[in-house]
Amino acid sequence: MWKTYSAGYIKQNRAICASVRVAAFIAALFLAFLCGLFYHFWQDDVAGVIEEEGAWHGRITGEFDEEDISMISSLPHVENVYVNEVLSGEDGMVVDIIFHPVRSILTDMPAIAAALGLEEEAVSYHYQLLSLYFVRIPGDEQPRLVMPFYLAIIVAVCVSMVLVIYNAFVFTMNTRVHQFGIFASVGATPMQIRICLLQEATAWMPARKMSRMTPLEAIRGSGEMQPVKKKHSPILSFLFGIEGELAGNALKAQKRAFRTSTLSLTLSFMGFMLMQCFFTLSDISTEETYFARYQDVWDIMVTVQNTGIDKIRKNDVATLRELPGVEDVAVYQKAEAVCKMPVTGLSGELTALGGLEALTKGQVIPTEGFLLAEAPVIVLDDESFGQYYGESAEGSIVINRVWDSLHSHFRERAYIPFVQEGQDTLMLCAKQDKGTAVVPVLAYTQEPPVLREEYADYGLVQIMPCSYWEQIKEQIGGAGQDTYIRILVDENLSLAELTELEQKAGQILGGASYAVESENRLQEKFTNNEMIAGYRFVLGGFCILLAVIGVANVFSNTLGFLRLRKREVARYLSVGLTPGGVGRVFALEALVIAGRPVLITVPLVSILTWMMIKASYLQPIVFIKRAPIGPIMIFVLFIFGSVASAYYLGGRKVLRNNISEELRNDMV
């Protein structure tokens, strides 16, 4: 019998069944698209980090033999272990370890260090890669919020998809309350009603709710409008008088009916506000740490791959300098070295802080009165070096500064002198081999050359001309494979003109059989803005979908319970409330339904945003000046307008009815 009834209902109500199918299909499609999209975002981030920094999860440095390597590789959670030949040298062998599952690094890495008798300083973690696997290592001071933010968005949208399907089923069931009330009155059990609904592919929770209604309640259809307990609404009553009290009682009576809309609107408000605040913070951070910081440092960057600076033909560089619109060209190569210096040679400011070991948290420790500090080398072409120093010379210009990380943060770095400036020479050592070179110091300065480079925080950077580097490169080694060409152009050039100039530079160097890659600052910024706009569009669409779910629930409840509201309004009118007063009651209900999620969300979003600002060391006033108030207000007004429209349409229909006809109903 139940199968026959279900089949007949589906055939005779194709429109309702189609709406459920469409809701389920859209929810499943949207969820599959979302999961696939964010999975590829995650995979792309992981691949990018692995390509730039390697696939290792943990790294240990020390003296190891084959037995130690075999012991590590035999551990159950170690997927791969290998010796990093590039980084291994005088300081010891560097061993990279990959774990599976990745989270086992939290317990296995300390155990490996303890088994090998290593100090804490000999163990390092790949923080950025591990954060992409949602593994947070104690001691990681960087705020890594991207993946948790993505995960929060996915969870919110998954909840919204569940609400889409749930709301579609609930709405169809509300139209069948009267039918199942009759079935229950003639002997149908709750289990039979539940099975009937489930075999029509209805959700379990709505089916359970429908089956638990009493026959009389289902036939009369009054279950949604009777509050369990009369409660006073002090705030609404104080602000709006009797109309506020009536609106509060009506909302309490419909509390369960509007649960979906309240949850959906709250999630939509929270998701949209968090998204806007997050991307605003991201824009500010990117602008301050990259675009604004390097705005006057580069316009076009050309990377000549697998080519040393001595292989770049001077005629090609001269041709670049003669291009119309080009103001300056600098050619440089990077190399890695270390500087061996006595502890007594450190500056007084650095010594007062506890030496370099205090800033690096023990990573650089003096031995026998000497310490080995990183000394990155920037090799400039002779003409660029002459412009930087003021004349041609053989030797090194020392960038005499070190980041005081004890009294400043990464966003506003404070620098102090690294070494005493009375030293005429410095000893540079090869980072991997045993070669050394005594380098004459031409000058000490805290102003690096105008290059798009992030200089080492705790390194003694050396600036050398190419001609002098040729004399010592055999002893020092460590030269990078690529050469970089930084081009500054007229600031009035447009994006199209800058792109054309970039293409000409690529043709000049590419025609000389170099493998080159190039980029320009304006296009880089434009691409970044487009990417952020795409993220905002996709995530904003998810938030709007959540809002539409909540608004749809408001419409379904407002228009679906017109018969009950007609009796309620007739009762109000019969005791002297004017139609204008009834309209104000409906307006207050709409205000509370749309305003409650805002009141819940604003404090939470404010707290979370404050935490993000604090974690990123950003000045609050900077965020306040660029706070996304406009988009948030438009979104809020859209929700308020939609809810008000639902109540306006429902109220207009209710107020058109005849009072006497409604009062004849014995339910009043």
Coordinates of N, CA and C in Angstrom, one line a residue, residues 114-263:
A114 N 66.9 12.0 19.7 CA 67.3 11.4 21.0 C 68.1 10.2 20.8
A115 N 67.7 9.3 19.8 CA 68.5 8.1 19.6 C 69.9 8.4 19.1
L116 N 70.0 9.5 18.3 CA 71.4 9.8 17.7 C 72.1 10.7 18.6
G117 N 71.6 11.2 19.7 CA 72.2 12.0 20.7 C 72.4 13.5 20.1
L118 N 71.5 13.9 19.4 CA 71.6 15.3 18.7 C 70.9 16.3 19.6
E119 N 71.5 17.5 19.6 CA 70.9 18.7 20.3 C 69.7 19.2 19.5
E120 N 68.9 20.0 20.2 CA 67.7 20.5 19.5 C 68.1 21.4 18.3
E121 N 69.3 22.1 18.3 CA 69.6 22.9 17.2 C 70.0 22.2 16.0
A122 N 70.3 20.9 16.1 CA 70.6 20.1 14.9 C 69.4 19.6 14.2
V123 N 68.2 19.8 14.7 CA 67.0 19.4 14.1 C 66.2 20.6 13.5
S124 N 65.8 20.5 12.3 CA 65.0 21.5 11.7 C 63.8 20.9 10.9
Y125 N 62.8 21.7 10.8 CA 61.5 21.3 10.2 C 61.2 22.1 9.0
H126 N 60.5 21.5 8.1 CA 60.0 22.2 6.9 C 58.7 22.8 7.2
Y127 N 58.7 24.0 7.9 CA 57.4 24.5 8.5 C 56.4 24.8 7.4
Q128 N 56.8 25.4 6.3 CA 55.8 25.8 5.3 C 55.1 24.6 4.7
L129 N 55.9 23.5 4.3 CA 55.3 22.3 3.7 C 54.5 21.6 4.7
L130 N 54.9 21.5 6.0 CA 54.1 20.8 7.0 C 52.8 21.5 7.3
S131 N 52.8 22.8 7.2 CA 51.6 23.6 7.5 C 50.5 23.3 6.4
L132 N 51.0 22.9 5.2 CA 50.0 22.6 4.1 C 49.4 21.2 4.4
Y133 N 50.1 20.4 5.2 CA 49.5 19.1 5.6 C 48.8 19.2 7.0
F134 N 48.5 20.5 7.4 CA 47.9 20.8 8.7 C 48.6 20.2 9.9
V135 N 49.9 20.3 9.8 CA 50.8 19.8 10.9 C 51.5 21.1 11.4
R136 N 51.2 21.5 12.6 CA 51.8 22.7 13.2 C 52.8 22.2 14.2
I137 N 54.1 22.7 13.9 CA 55.2 22.3 14.7 C 55.4 23.4 15.8
P138 N 55.5 23.0 17.1 CA 55.8 23.9 18.2 C 57.1 24.7 17.9
G139 N 57.0 26.0 18.0 CA 58.2 26.8 17.7 C 58.1 27.6 16.4
D140 N 57.1 27.2 15.6 CA 56.9 27.9 14.3 C 56.2 29.3 14.6
E141 N 56.9 30.4 14.4 CA 56.4 31.7 14.8 C 55.6 32.4 13.7
Q142 N 55.6 31.8 12.5 CA 54.9 32.5 11.4 C 53.5 32.1 11.4
P143 N 52.6 33.1 11.2 CA 51.1 32.8 11.1 C 50.8 32.2 9.8
R144 N 50.5 30.9 9.8 CA 50.1 30.2 8.5 C 48.6 30.0 8.5
L145 N 47.9 30.9 8.0 CA 46.4 30.9 8.1 C 45.7 30.5 6.8
V146 N 46.4 30.3 5.7 CA 45.8 30.1 4.4 C 45.0 28.8 4.4
M147 N 45.7 27.7 4.8 CA 45.0 26.4 4.8 C 43.9 26.3 5.8
P148 N 44.0 26.7 7.1 CA 42.9 26.7 8.0 C 41.7 27.5 7.4
F149 N 42.0 28.7 6.7 CA 40.9 29.5 6.2 C 40.2 28.7 5.1
Y150 N 41.0 28.0 4.2 CA 40.4 27.2 3.1 C 39.5 26.1 3.8
L151 N 40.0 25.5 4.8 CA 39.3 24.4 5.4 C 38.0 24.9 6.0
A152 N 38.0 26.1 6.7 CA 36.8 26.7 7.3 C 35.8 27.0 6.2
I153 N 36.2 27.5 5.0 CA 35.3 27.7 3.9 C 34.7 26.4 3.5
I154 N 35.5 25.4 3.3 CA 34.9 24.1 2.9 C 33.9 23.6 3.8
V155 N 34.2 23.6 5.1 CA 33.2 23.1 6.1 C 31.9 24.0 6.1
A156 N 32.1 25.3 5.9 CA 30.9 26.1 5.9 C 30.0 25.8 4.7
V157 N 30.7 25.6 3.5 CA 29.9 25.3 2.3 C 29.3 23.9 2.4
C158 N 30.0 22.9 3.0 CA 29.4 21.6 3.2 C 28.1 21.7 4.0
V159 N 28.2 22.5 5.1 CA 27.0 22.7 5.9 C 25.9 23.3 5.1
S160 N 26.3 24.3 4.2 CA 25.2 24.9 3.4 C 24.6 23.9 2.4
M161 N 25.4 23.0 1.9 CA 24.8 22.1 0.9 C 23.9 21.1 1.6
V162 N 24.2 20.7 2.9 CA 23.3 19.9 3.6 C 22.0 20.7 3.9
L163 N 22.1 22.0 4.2 CA 20.9 22.8 4.4 C 20.1 22.9 3.1
V164 N 20.7 23.0 2.0 CA 20.0 23.0 0.7 C 19.0 21.8 0.6
I165 N 19.6 20.6 0.8 CA 18.9 19.4 0.6 C 17.8 19.3 1.7
Y166 N 18.2 19.6 2.9 CA 17.3 19.5 4.1 C 16.1 20.4 3.9
N167 N 16.4 21.6 3.5 CA 15.3 22.6 3.3 C 14.4 22.2 2.2
A168 N 14.9 21.6 1.2 CA 14.0 21.2 0.1 C 13.1 20.1 0.6
F169 N 13.6 19.1 1.3 CA 12.7 18.1 1.8 C 11.7 18.6 2.9
V170 N 12.2 19.5 3.7 CA 11.3 20.0 4.8 C 10.1 20.8 4.1
F171 N 10.4 21.5 3.1 CA 9.4 22.3 2.5 C 8.3 21.4 1.8
T172 N 8.8 20.3 1.2 CA 7.8 19.4 0.6 C 7.0 18.7 1.6
M173 N 7.6 18.4 2.8 CA 6.9 17.7 3.9 C 5.8 18.6 4.5
N174 N 6.1 19.9 4.6 CA 5.1 20.8 5.2 C 3.9 20.9 4.4
T175 N 4.0 20.6 3.1 CA 2.7 20.6 2.2 C 2.0 19.3 2.4
R176 N 2.5 18.3 3.1 CA 1.9 17.0 3.3 C 1.5 16.7 4.7
V177 N 1.6 17.7 5.6 CA 1.2 17.4 7.0 C -0.2 17.0 7.1
H178 N -1.1 17.6 6.4 CA -2.5 17.2 6.5 C -2.8 15.8 6.1
Q179 N -2.1 15.4 5.0 CA -2.3 14.0 4.5 C -1.9 13.0 5.5
F180 N -0.7 13.1 6.1 CA -0.2 12.1 7.0 C -0.9 12.2 8.4
G181 N -1.5 13.4 8.7 CA -2.3 13.4 9.8 C -3.5 12.5 9.7
I182 N -4.1 12.5 8.5 CA -5.3 11.6 8.2 C -4.8 10.2 8.3
F183 N -3.6 9.8 7.7 CA -3.1 8.5 7.8 C -2.9 8.0 9.2
A184 N -2.4 8.9 10.1 CA -2.1 8.6 11.5 C -3.5 8.4 12.2
S185 N -4.5 9.1 11.8 CA -5.8 9.0 12.5 C -6.5 7.7 12.2
V186 N -6.1 7.1 11.1 CA -6.8 5.8 10.7 C -5.9 4.6 11.0
G187 N -4.8 4.8 11.8 CA -4.0 3.7 12.3 C -2.6 3.6 11.8
A188 N -2.1 4.5 10.9 CA -0.7 4.4 10.5 C 0.2 4.7 11.6
T189 N 1.2 3.8 11.8 CA 2.2 4.0 12.8 C 3.3 5.0 12.4
P190 N 4.0 5.6 13.4 CA 5.1 6.5 13.0 C 6.2 5.8 12.1
M191 N 6.4 4.5 12.4 CA 7.4 3.8 11.6 C 7.0 3.7 10.2
Q192 N 5.7 3.4 10.0 CA 5.2 3.3 8.6 C 5.3 4.6 7.8
I193 N 5.0 5.7 8.5 CA 5.1 7.0 7.9 C 6.5 7.3 7.6
R194 N 7.4 7.0 8.5 CA 8.8 7.2 8.3 C 9.4 6.4 7.1
I195 N 9.0 5.2 7.0 CA 9.5 4.3 5.9 C 8.9 4.8 4.6
C196 N 7.7 5.3 4.6 CA 7.1 5.8 3.4 C 7.9 7.0 2.9
L197 N 8.2 7.9 3.8 CA 9.0 9.1 3.4 C 10.4 8.7 2.9
L198 N 11.0 7.7 3.6 CA 12.4 7.4 3.3 C 12.4 6.7 1.9
Q199 N 11.4 5.9 1.6 CA 11.5 5.2 0.3 C 11.2 6.2 -0.9
E200 N 10.8 7.4 -0.5 CA 10.7 8.4 -1.6 C 12.0 9.2 -1.6
A201 N 13.0 8.7 -1.0 CA 14.4 9.3 -1.0 C 14.4 10.6 -0.1
T202 N 13.5 10.6 0.9 CA 13.5 11.8 1.8 C 14.5 11.6 2.9
A203 N 15.0 12.7 3.4 CA 16.0 12.7 4.5 C 15.4 12.1 5.8
W204 N 16.3 11.5 6.6 CA 15.9 10.8 7.8 C 15.3 11.8 8.8
M205 N 16.0 13.0 9.0 CA 15.6 13.9 10.1 C 14.2 14.5 9.8
P206 N 13.9 15.0 8.6 CA 12.5 15.4 8.4 C 11.5 14.3 8.5
A207 N 11.9 13.1 8.0 CA 10.9 12.0 8.2 C 10.6 11.7 9.6
R208 N 11.7 11.7 10.4 CA 11.5 11.4 11.9 C 10.6 12.5 12.5
K209 N 10.8 13.7 12.1 CA 10.0 14.8 12.7 C 8.6 14.7 12.3
M210 N 8.3 14.3 11.0 CA 6.9 14.2 10.5 C 6.2 13.0 11.2
S211 N 7.0 11.9 11.5 CA 6.3 10.7 12.0 C 6.0 10.9 13.5
R212 N 6.6 11.9 14.2 CA 6.3 12.1 15.6 C 5.2 13.1 15.9
M213 N 4.6 13.7 14.9 CA 3.5 14.6 15.1 C 2.3 13.8 15.4
T214 N 1.4 14.3 16.3 CA 0.2 13.6 16.7 C -0.8 13.8 15.5
P215 N -1.8 12.9 15.3 CA -2.7 13.0 14.2 C -3.5 14.3 14.3
L216 N -4.0 14.7 15.4 CA -4.8 15.9 15.5 C -3.9 17.2 15.1
E217 N -2.7 17.1 15.6 CA -1.8 18.3 15.3 C -1.5 18.3 13.8
A218 N -1.3 17.2 13.2 CA -1.0 17.2 11.8 C -2.2 17.6 10.9
I219 N -3.4 17.1 11.3 CA -4.6 17.5 10.6 C -4.9 18.9 10.7
R220 N -4.7 19.5 11.9 CA -5.0 20.9 12.1 C -3.9 21.8 11.5
G221 N -2.7 21.2 11.4 CA -1.6 22.0 10.8 C -1.1 23.2 11.7
S222 N -1.1 23.0 13.0 CA -0.8 24.2 13.9 C 0.5 24.0 14.6
G223 N 1.2 23.0 14.3 CA 2.4 22.6 15.1 C 3.5 23.7 15.1
E224 N 3.6 24.5 14.0 CA 4.7 25.4 13.9 C 4.4 26.7 14.6
M225 N 3.2 27.0 15.0 CA 2.8 28.3 15.5 C 2.5 28.4 16.9
Q226 N 2.6 27.3 17.7 CA 2.2 27.3 19.1 C 3.5 27.3 19.9
P227 N 3.9 28.3 20.6 CA 5.0 28.3 21.4 C 4.9 27.4 22.6
V228 N 5.9 26.7 23.0 CA 5.8 25.8 24.1 C 5.6 26.5 25.4
K229 N 6.1 27.7 25.6 CA 6.0 28.4 26.8 C 6.0 29.9 26.5
K230 N 5.0 30.6 27.0 CA 4.9 32.1 26.8 C 6.1 32.7 27.5
K231 N 6.8 33.6 26.7 CA 8.0 34.3 27.2 C 7.9 35.8 26.9
H232 N 8.4 36.5 27.8 CA 8.4 38.0 27.7 C 9.6 38.4 26.8
S233 N 9.4 39.4 26.0 CA 10.5 39.9 25.1 C 10.8 41.3 25.6
P234 N 11.7 41.4 26.6 CA 11.9 42.7 27.3 C 12.5 43.8 26.4
I235 N 13.4 43.4 25.5 CA 14.1 44.4 24.7 C 13.1 45.0 23.6
L236 N 12.4 44.1 22.9 CA 11.5 44.5 21.9 C 10.3 45.2 22.5
S237 N 9.9 44.8 23.7 CA 8.8 45.4 24.4 C 9.2 46.8 24.8
F238 N 10.4 47.0 25.3 CA 10.8 48.3 25.8 C 11.0 49.3 24.6
L239 N 11.5 48.8 23.5 CA 11.8 49.7 22.4 C 10.6 50.0 21.5
F240 N 9.7 49.0 21.4 CA 8.6 49.1 20.4 C 7.2 48.9 21.0
G241 N 7.1 48.7 22.3 CA 5.8 48.6 23.0 C 5.2 47.3 22.7
I242 N 3.8 47.3 22.6 CA 3.0 46.1 22.4 C 3.3 45.5 21.1
E243 N 3.6 46.3 20.1 CA 4.0 45.7 18.8 C 5.3 44.8 18.9
G244 N 6.2 45.3 19.7 CA 7.4 44.6 19.9 C 7.2 43.3 20.6
E245 N 6.3 43.3 21.6 CA 5.9 42.1 22.4 C 5.3 41.1 21.5
L246 N 4.4 41.5 20.6 CA 3.7 40.6 19.7 C 4.7 40.0 18.7
A247 N 5.6 40.8 18.2 CA 6.6 40.3 17.3 C 7.5 39.3 18.0
G248 N 7.9 39.6 19.2 CA 8.7 38.6 19.9 C 8.0 37.3 20.2
N249 N 6.7 37.3 20.5 CA 6.0 36.1 20.7 C 5.9 35.3 19.5
A250 N 5.6 36.0 18.3 CA 5.5 35.3 17.1 C 6.8 34.6 16.7
L251 N 7.9 35.3 16.9 CA 9.2 34.7 16.5 C 9.5 33.5 17.4
K252 N 9.1 33.6 18.7 CA 9.3 32.4 19.6 C 8.5 31.2 19.1
A253 N 7.3 31.5 18.7 CA 6.4 30.4 18.2 C 7.0 29.8 16.9
Q254 N 7.7 30.6 16.1 CA 8.2 30.1 14.8 C 9.7 29.8 14.9
K255 N 10.2 29.6 16.2 CA 11.7 29.5 16.4 C 12.2 28.3 15.6
R256 N 11.6 27.1 15.7 CA 12.0 25.9 15.0 C 11.9 26.1 13.5
A257 N 10.9 26.7 13.1 CA 10.7 26.9 11.6 C 11.8 27.7 11.0
F258 N 12.3 28.7 11.7 CA 13.3 29.6 11.2 C 14.7 29.2 11.6
R259 N 14.8 28.0 12.1 CA 16.2 27.6 12.5 C 17.1 27.5 11.4
T260 N 16.6 27.0 10.2 CA 17.5 26.9 9.0 C 17.9 28.2 8.5
S261 N 17.0 29.2 8.5 CA 17.3 30.5 8.0 C 18.3 31.2 8.9
T262 N 18.1 31.0 10.2 CA 19.0 31.7 11.2 C 20.4 31.1 11.0
L263 N 20.5 29.8 10.9 CA 21.9 29.2 10.7 C 22.5 29.6 9.4

